[in-house]
PDB file of C-alpha atoms and ligand atoms in Angstrom:
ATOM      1  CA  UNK A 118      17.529   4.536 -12.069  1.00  0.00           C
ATOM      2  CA  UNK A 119      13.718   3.631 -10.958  1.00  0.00           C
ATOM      3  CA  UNK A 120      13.034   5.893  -7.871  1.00  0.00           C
ATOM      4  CA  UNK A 121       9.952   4.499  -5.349  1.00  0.00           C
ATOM      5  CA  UNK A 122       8.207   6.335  -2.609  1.00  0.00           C
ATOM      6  CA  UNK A 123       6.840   4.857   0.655  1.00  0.00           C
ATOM      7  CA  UNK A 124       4.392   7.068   2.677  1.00  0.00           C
ATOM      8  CA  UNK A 125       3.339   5.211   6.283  1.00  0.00           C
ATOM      9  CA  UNK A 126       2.251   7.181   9.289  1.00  0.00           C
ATOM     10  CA  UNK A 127       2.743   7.317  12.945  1.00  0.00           C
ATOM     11  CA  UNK A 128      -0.941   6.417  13.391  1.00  0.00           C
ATOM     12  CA  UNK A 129      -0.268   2.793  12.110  1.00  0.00           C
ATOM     13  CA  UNK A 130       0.739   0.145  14.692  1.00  0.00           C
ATOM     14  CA  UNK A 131       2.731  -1.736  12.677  1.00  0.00           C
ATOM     15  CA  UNK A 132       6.034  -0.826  11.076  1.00  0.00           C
ATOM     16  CA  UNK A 133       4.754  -1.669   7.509  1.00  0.00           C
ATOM     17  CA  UNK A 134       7.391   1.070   5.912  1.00  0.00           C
ATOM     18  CA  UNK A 135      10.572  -1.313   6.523  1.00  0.00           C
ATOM     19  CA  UNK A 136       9.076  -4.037   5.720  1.00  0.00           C
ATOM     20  CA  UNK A 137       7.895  -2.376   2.216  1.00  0.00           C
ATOM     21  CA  UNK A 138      11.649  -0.591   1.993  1.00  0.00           C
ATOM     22  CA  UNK A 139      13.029  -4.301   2.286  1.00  0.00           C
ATOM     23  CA  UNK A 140      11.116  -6.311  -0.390  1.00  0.00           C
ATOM     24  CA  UNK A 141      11.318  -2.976  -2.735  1.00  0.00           C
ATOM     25  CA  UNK A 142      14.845  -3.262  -2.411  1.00  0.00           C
ATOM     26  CA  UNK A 143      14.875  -7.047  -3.189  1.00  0.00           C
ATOM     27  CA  UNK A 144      12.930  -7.161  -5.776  1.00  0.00           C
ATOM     28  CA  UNK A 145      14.577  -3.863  -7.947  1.00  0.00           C
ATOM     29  CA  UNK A 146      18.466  -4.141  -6.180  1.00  0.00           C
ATOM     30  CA  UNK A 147      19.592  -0.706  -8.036  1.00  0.00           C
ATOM     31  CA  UNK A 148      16.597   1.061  -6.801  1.00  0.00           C
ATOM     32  CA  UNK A 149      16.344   4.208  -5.003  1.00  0.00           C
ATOM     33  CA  UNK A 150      13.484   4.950  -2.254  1.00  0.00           C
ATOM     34  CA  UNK A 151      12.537   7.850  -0.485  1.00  0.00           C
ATOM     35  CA  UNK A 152      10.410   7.484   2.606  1.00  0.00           C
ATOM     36  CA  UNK A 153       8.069   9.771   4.316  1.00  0.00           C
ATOM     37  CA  UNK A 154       6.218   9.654   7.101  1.00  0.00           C
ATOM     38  CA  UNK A 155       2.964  11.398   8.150  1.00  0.00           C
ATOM     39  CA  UNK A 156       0.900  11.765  11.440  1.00  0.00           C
ATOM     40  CA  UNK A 157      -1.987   9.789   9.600  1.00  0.00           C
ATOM     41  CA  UNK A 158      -3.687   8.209   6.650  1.00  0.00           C
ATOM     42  CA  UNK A 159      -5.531  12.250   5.519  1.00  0.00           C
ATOM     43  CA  UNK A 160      -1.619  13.324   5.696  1.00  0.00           C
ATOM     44  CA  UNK A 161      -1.354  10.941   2.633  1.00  0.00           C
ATOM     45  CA  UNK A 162      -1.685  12.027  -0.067  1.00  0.00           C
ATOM     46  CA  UNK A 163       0.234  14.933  -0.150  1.00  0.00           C
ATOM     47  CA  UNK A 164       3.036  13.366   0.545  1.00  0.00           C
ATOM     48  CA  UNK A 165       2.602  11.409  -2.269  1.00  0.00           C
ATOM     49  CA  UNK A 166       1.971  13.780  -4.684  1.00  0.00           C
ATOM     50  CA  UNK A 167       5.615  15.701  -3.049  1.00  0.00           C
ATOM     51  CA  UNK A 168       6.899  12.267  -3.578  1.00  0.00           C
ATOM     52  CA  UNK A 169       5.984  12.047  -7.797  1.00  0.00           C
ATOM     53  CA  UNK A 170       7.361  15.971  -8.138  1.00  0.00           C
ATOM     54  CA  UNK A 171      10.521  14.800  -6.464  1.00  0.00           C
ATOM     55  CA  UNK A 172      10.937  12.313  -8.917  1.00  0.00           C
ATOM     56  CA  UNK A 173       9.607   8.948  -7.928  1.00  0.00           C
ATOM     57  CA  UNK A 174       7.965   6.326 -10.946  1.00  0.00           C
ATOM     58  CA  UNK A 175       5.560   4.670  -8.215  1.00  0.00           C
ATOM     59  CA  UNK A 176       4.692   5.398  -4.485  1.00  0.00           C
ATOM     60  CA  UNK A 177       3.412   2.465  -1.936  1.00  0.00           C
ATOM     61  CA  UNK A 178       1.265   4.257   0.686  1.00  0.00           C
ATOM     62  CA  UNK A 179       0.268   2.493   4.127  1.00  0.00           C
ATOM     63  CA  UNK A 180      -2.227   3.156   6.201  1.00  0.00           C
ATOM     64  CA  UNK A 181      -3.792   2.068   9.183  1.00  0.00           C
ATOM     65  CA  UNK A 182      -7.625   2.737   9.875  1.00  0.00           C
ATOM     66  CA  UNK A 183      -9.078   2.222  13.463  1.00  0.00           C
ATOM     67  CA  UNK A 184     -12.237   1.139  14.126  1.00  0.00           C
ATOM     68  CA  UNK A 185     -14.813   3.805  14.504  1.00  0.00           C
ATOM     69  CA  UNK A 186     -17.049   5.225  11.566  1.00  0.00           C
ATOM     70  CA  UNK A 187     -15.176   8.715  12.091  1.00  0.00           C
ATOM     71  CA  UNK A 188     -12.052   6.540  11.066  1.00  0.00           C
ATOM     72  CA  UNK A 189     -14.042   5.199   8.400  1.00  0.00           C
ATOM     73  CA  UNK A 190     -14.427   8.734   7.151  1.00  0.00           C
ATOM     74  CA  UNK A 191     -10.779   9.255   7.236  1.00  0.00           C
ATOM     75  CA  UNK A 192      -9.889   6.674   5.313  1.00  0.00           C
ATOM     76  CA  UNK A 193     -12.961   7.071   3.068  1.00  0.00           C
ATOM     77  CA  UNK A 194     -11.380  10.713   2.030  1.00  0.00           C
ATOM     78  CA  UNK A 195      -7.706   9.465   2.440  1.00  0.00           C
ATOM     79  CA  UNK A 196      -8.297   6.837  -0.313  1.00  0.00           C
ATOM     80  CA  UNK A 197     -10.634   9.344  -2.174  1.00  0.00           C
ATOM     81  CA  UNK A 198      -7.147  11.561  -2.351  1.00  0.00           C
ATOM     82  CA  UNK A 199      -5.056   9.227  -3.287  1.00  0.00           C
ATOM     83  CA  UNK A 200      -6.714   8.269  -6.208  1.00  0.00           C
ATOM     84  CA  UNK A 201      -6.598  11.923  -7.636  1.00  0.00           C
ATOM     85  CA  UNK A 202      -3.674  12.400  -7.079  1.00  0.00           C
ATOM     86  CA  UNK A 203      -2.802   9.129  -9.196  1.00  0.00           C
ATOM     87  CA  UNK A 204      -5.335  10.873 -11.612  1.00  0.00           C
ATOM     88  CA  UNK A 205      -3.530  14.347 -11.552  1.00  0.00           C
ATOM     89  CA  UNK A 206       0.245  12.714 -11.852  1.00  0.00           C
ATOM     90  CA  UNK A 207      -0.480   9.182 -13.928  1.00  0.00           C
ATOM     91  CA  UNK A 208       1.750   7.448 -11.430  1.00  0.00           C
ATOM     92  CA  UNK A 209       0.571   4.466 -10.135  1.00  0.00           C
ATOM     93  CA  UNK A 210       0.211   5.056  -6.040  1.00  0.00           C
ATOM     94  CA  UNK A 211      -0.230   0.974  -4.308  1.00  0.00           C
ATOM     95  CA  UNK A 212      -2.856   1.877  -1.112  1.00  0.00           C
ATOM     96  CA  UNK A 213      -2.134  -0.318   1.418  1.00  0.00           C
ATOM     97  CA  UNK A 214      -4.684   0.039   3.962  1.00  0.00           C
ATOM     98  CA  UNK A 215      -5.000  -2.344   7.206  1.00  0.00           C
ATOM     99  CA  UNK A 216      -8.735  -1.639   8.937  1.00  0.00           C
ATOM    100  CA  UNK A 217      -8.428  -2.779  12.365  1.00  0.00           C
ATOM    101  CA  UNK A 218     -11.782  -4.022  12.444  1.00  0.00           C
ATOM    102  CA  UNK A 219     -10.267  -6.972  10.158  1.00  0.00           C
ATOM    103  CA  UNK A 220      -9.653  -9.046  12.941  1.00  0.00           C
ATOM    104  CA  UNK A 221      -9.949  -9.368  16.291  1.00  0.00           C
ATOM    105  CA  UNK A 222      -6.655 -10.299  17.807  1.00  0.00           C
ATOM    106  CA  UNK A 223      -3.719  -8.595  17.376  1.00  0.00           C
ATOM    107  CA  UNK A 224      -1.557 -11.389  15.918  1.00  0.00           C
ATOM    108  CA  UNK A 225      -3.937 -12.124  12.901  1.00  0.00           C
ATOM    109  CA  UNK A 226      -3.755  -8.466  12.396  1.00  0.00           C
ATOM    110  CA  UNK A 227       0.125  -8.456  12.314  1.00  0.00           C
ATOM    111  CA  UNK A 228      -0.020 -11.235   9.967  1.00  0.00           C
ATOM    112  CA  UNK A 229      -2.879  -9.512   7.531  1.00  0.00           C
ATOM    113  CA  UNK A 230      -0.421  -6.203   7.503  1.00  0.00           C
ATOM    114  CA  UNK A 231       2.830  -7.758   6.943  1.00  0.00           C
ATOM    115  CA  UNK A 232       1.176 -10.106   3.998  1.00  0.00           C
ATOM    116  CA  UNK A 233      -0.647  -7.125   2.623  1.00  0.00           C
ATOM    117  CA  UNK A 234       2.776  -5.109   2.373  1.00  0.00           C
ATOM    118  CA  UNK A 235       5.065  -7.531   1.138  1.00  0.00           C
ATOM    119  CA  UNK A 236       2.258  -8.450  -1.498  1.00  0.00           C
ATOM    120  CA  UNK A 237       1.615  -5.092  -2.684  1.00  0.00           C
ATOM    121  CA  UNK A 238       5.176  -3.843  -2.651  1.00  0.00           C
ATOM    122  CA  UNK A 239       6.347  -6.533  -4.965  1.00  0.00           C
ATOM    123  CA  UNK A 240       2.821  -5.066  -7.218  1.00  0.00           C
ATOM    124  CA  UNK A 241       4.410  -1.935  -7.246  1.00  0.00           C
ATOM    125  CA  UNK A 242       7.519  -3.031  -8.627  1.00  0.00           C
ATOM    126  CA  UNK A 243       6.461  -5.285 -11.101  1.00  0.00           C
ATOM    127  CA  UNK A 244       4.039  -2.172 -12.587  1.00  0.00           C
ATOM    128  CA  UNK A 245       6.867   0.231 -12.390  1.00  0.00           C
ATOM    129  CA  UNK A 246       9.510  -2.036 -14.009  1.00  0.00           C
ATOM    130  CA  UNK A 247       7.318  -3.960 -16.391  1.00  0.00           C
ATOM    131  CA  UNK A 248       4.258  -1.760 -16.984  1.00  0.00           C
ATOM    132  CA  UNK A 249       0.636  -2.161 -18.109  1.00  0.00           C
ATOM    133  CA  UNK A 250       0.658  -6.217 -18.399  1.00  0.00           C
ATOM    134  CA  UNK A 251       2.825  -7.175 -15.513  1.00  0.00           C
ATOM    135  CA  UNK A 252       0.483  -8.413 -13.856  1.00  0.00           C
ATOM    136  CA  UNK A 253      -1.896  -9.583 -17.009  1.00  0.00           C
ATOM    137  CA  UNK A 254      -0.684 -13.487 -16.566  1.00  0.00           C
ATOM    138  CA  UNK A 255      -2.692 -13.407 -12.913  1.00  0.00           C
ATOM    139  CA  UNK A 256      -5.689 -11.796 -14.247  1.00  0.00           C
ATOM    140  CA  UNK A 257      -8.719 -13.415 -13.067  1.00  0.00           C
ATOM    141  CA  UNK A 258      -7.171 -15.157 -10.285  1.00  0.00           C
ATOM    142  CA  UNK A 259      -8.889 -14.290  -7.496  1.00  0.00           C
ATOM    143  CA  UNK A 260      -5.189 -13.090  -6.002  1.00  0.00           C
ATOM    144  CA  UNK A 261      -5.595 -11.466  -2.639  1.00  0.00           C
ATOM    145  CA  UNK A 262      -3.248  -9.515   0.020  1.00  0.00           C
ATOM    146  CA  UNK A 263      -3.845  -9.953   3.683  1.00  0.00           C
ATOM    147  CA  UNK A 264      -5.620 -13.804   3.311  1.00  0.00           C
ATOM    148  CA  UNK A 265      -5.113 -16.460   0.987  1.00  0.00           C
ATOM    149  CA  UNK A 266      -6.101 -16.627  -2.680  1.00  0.00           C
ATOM    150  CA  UNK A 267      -9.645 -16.520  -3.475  1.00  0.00           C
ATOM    151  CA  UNK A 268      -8.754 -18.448  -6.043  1.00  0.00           C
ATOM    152  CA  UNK A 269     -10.278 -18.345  -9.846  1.00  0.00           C
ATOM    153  CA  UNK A 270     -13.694 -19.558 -10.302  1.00  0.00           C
ATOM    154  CA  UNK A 271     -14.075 -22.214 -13.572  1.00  0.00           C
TER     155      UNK A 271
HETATM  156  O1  RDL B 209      -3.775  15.921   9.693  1.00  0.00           O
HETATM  157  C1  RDL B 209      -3.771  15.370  11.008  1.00  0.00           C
HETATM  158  C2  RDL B 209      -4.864  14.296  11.151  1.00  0.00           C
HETATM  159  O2  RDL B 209      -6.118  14.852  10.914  1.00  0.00           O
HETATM  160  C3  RDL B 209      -4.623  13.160  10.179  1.00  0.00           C
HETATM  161  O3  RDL B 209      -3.363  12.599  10.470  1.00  0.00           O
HETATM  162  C4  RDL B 209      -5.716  12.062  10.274  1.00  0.00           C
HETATM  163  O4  RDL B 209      -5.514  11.124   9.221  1.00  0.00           O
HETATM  164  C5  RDL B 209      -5.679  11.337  11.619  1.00  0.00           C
HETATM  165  N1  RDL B 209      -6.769  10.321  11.742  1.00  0.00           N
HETATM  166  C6  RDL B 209      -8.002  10.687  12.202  1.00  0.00           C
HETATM  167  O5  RDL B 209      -8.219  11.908  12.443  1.00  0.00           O
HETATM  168  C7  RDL B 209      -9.026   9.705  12.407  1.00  0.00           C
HETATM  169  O6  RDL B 209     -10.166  10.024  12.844  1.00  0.00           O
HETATM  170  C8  RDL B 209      -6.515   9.011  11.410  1.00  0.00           C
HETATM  171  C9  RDL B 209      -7.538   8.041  11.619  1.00  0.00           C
HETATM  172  N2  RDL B 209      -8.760   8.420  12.129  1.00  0.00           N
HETATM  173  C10 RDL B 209      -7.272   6.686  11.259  1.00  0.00           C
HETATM  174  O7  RDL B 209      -8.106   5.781  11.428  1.00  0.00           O
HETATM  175  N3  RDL B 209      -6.040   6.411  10.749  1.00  0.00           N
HETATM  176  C11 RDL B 209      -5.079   7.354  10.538  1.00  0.00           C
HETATM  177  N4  RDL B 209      -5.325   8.639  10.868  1.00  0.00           N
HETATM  178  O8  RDL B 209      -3.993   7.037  10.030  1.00  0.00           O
HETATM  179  O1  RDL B 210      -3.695  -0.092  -4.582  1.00  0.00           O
HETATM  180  C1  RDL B 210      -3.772  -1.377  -4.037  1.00  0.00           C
HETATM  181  C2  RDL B 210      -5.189  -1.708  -3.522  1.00  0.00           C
HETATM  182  O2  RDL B 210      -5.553  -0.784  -2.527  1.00  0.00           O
HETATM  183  C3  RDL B 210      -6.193  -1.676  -4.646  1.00  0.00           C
HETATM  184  O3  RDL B 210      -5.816  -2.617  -5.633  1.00  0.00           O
HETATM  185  C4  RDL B 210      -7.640  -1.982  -4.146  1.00  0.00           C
HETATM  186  O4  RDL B 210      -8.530  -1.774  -5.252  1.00  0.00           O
HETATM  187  C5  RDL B 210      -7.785  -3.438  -3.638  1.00  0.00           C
HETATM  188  N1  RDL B 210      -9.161  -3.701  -3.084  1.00  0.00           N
HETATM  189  C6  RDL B 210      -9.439  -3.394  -1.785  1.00  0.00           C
HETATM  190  O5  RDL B 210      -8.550  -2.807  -1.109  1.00  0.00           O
HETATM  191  C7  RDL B 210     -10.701  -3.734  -1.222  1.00  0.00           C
HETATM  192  O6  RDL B 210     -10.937  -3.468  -0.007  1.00  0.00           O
HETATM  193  C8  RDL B 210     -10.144  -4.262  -3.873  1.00  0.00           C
HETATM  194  C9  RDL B 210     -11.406  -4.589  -3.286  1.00  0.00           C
HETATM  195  N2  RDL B 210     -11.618  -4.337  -1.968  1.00  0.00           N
HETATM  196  C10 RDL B 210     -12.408  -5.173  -4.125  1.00  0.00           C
HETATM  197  O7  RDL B 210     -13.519  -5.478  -3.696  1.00  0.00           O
HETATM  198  N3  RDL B 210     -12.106  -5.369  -5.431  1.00  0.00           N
HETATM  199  C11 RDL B 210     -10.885  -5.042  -5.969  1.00  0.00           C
HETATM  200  N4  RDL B 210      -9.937  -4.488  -5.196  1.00  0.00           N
HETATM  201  O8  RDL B 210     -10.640  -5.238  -7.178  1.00  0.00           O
HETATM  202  O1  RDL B 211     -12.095 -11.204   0.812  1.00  0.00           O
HETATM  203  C1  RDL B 211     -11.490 -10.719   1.996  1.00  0.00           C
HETATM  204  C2  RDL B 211     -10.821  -9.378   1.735  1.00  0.00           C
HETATM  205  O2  RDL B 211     -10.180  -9.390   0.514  1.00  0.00           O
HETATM  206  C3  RDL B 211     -11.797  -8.212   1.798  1.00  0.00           C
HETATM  207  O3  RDL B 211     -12.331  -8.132   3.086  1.00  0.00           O
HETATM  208  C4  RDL B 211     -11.056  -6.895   1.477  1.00  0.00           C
HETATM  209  O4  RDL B 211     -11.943  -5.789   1.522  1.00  0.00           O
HETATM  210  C5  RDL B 211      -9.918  -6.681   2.475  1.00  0.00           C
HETATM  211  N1  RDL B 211      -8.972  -5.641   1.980  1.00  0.00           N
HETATM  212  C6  RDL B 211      -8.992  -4.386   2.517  1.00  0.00           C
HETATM  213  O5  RDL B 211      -9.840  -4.127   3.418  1.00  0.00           O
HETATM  214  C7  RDL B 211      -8.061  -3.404   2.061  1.00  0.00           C
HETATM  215  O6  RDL B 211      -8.078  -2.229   2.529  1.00  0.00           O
HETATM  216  C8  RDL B 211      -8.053  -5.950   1.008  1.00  0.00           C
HETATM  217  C9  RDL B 211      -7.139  -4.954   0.567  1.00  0.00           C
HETATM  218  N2  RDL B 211      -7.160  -3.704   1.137  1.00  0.00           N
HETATM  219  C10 RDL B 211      -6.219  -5.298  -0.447  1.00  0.00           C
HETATM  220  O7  RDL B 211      -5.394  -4.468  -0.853  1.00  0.00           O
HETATM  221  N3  RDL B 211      -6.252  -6.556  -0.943  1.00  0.00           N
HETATM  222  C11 RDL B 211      -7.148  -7.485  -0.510  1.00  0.00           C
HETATM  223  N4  RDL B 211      -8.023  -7.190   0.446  1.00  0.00           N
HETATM  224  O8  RDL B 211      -7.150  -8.638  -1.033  1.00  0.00           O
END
């Protein structure tokens, strides 16, 4: 059975975990998922990493950064760790990150966070299930989470 890991935190001020544990379970029914939550975004990727050694194919991580450059730090070194750990286990770990400096209202930001999620969580599943060229038939596409599609350019 395929086993997926979702690391959120408490910092984040939107519940992006259930909404992750919801289309995860959708999209791979038999599934299991483990969740863990963290105070914030440099908590990460440790948990991940306990996540992998506990078993898990593929983790979906979700953070939340705020808006000053010493949160741009954090995230800068969050993200850093996250990659080696990805590096150190070859296990694919999806980063969902929400800046709140993408918008300026709250709504929009709601809507960028629960796209981004739902997005990246069906990602995850696709690589874990289907592997390397899952996602090969939208290569070049321009495919974004949190706004529309770019689109390709021809
Ligand atoms: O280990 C405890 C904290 O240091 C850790 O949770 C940090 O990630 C918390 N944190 C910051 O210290 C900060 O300056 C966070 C942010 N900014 C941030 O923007 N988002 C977070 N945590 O999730
Ligand atoms: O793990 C899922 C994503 O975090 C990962 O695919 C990122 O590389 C996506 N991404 C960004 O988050 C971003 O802020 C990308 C860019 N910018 C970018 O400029 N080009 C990308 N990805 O290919
Ligand atoms: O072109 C607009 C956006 O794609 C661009 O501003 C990205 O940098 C926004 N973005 C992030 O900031 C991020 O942390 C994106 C992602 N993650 C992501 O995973 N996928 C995106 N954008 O398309």
């Amino acid at each position: 059975m395929r086993k997926y890991g979702i690391v959120d935190t408490t910092f984040s001020r939107i519940d992006m975990g259930s909404i992750a544990y919801k289309i995860i379970k959708n999209e791979d029914e038999d599934c299991e998922i483990v969740r863990y939550t963290v105070p914030g975004i440099k908590d990460i990727p440790v948990a991940a990493k306990k996540l992998i050694e506990e078993g898990c194919d593929g983790i979906i991580t979700l953070g939340w950064v705020g808006k000053t450059a010493l949160d741009k730090y954090s995230y800068l070194a969050s993200s850093i760790g996250i990659i080696i750990v990805q590096i150190l286990t070859s296990k694919h770990i999806i980063d969902v990150t929400v800046h709140e400096d993408e918008a300026d209202d709250e709504e929009k930001l709601k809507e960028i966070a629960i796209d981004r999620t739902i997005k990246h969580a069906k990602n995850l599943v696709k690589l874990v299930k289907e592997g390397k060229n899952a996602l090969t038939k939208y290569a070049g596409k321009g495919l974004r989470q949190g706004y529309r599609d770019a689109g390709e350019i021809d």
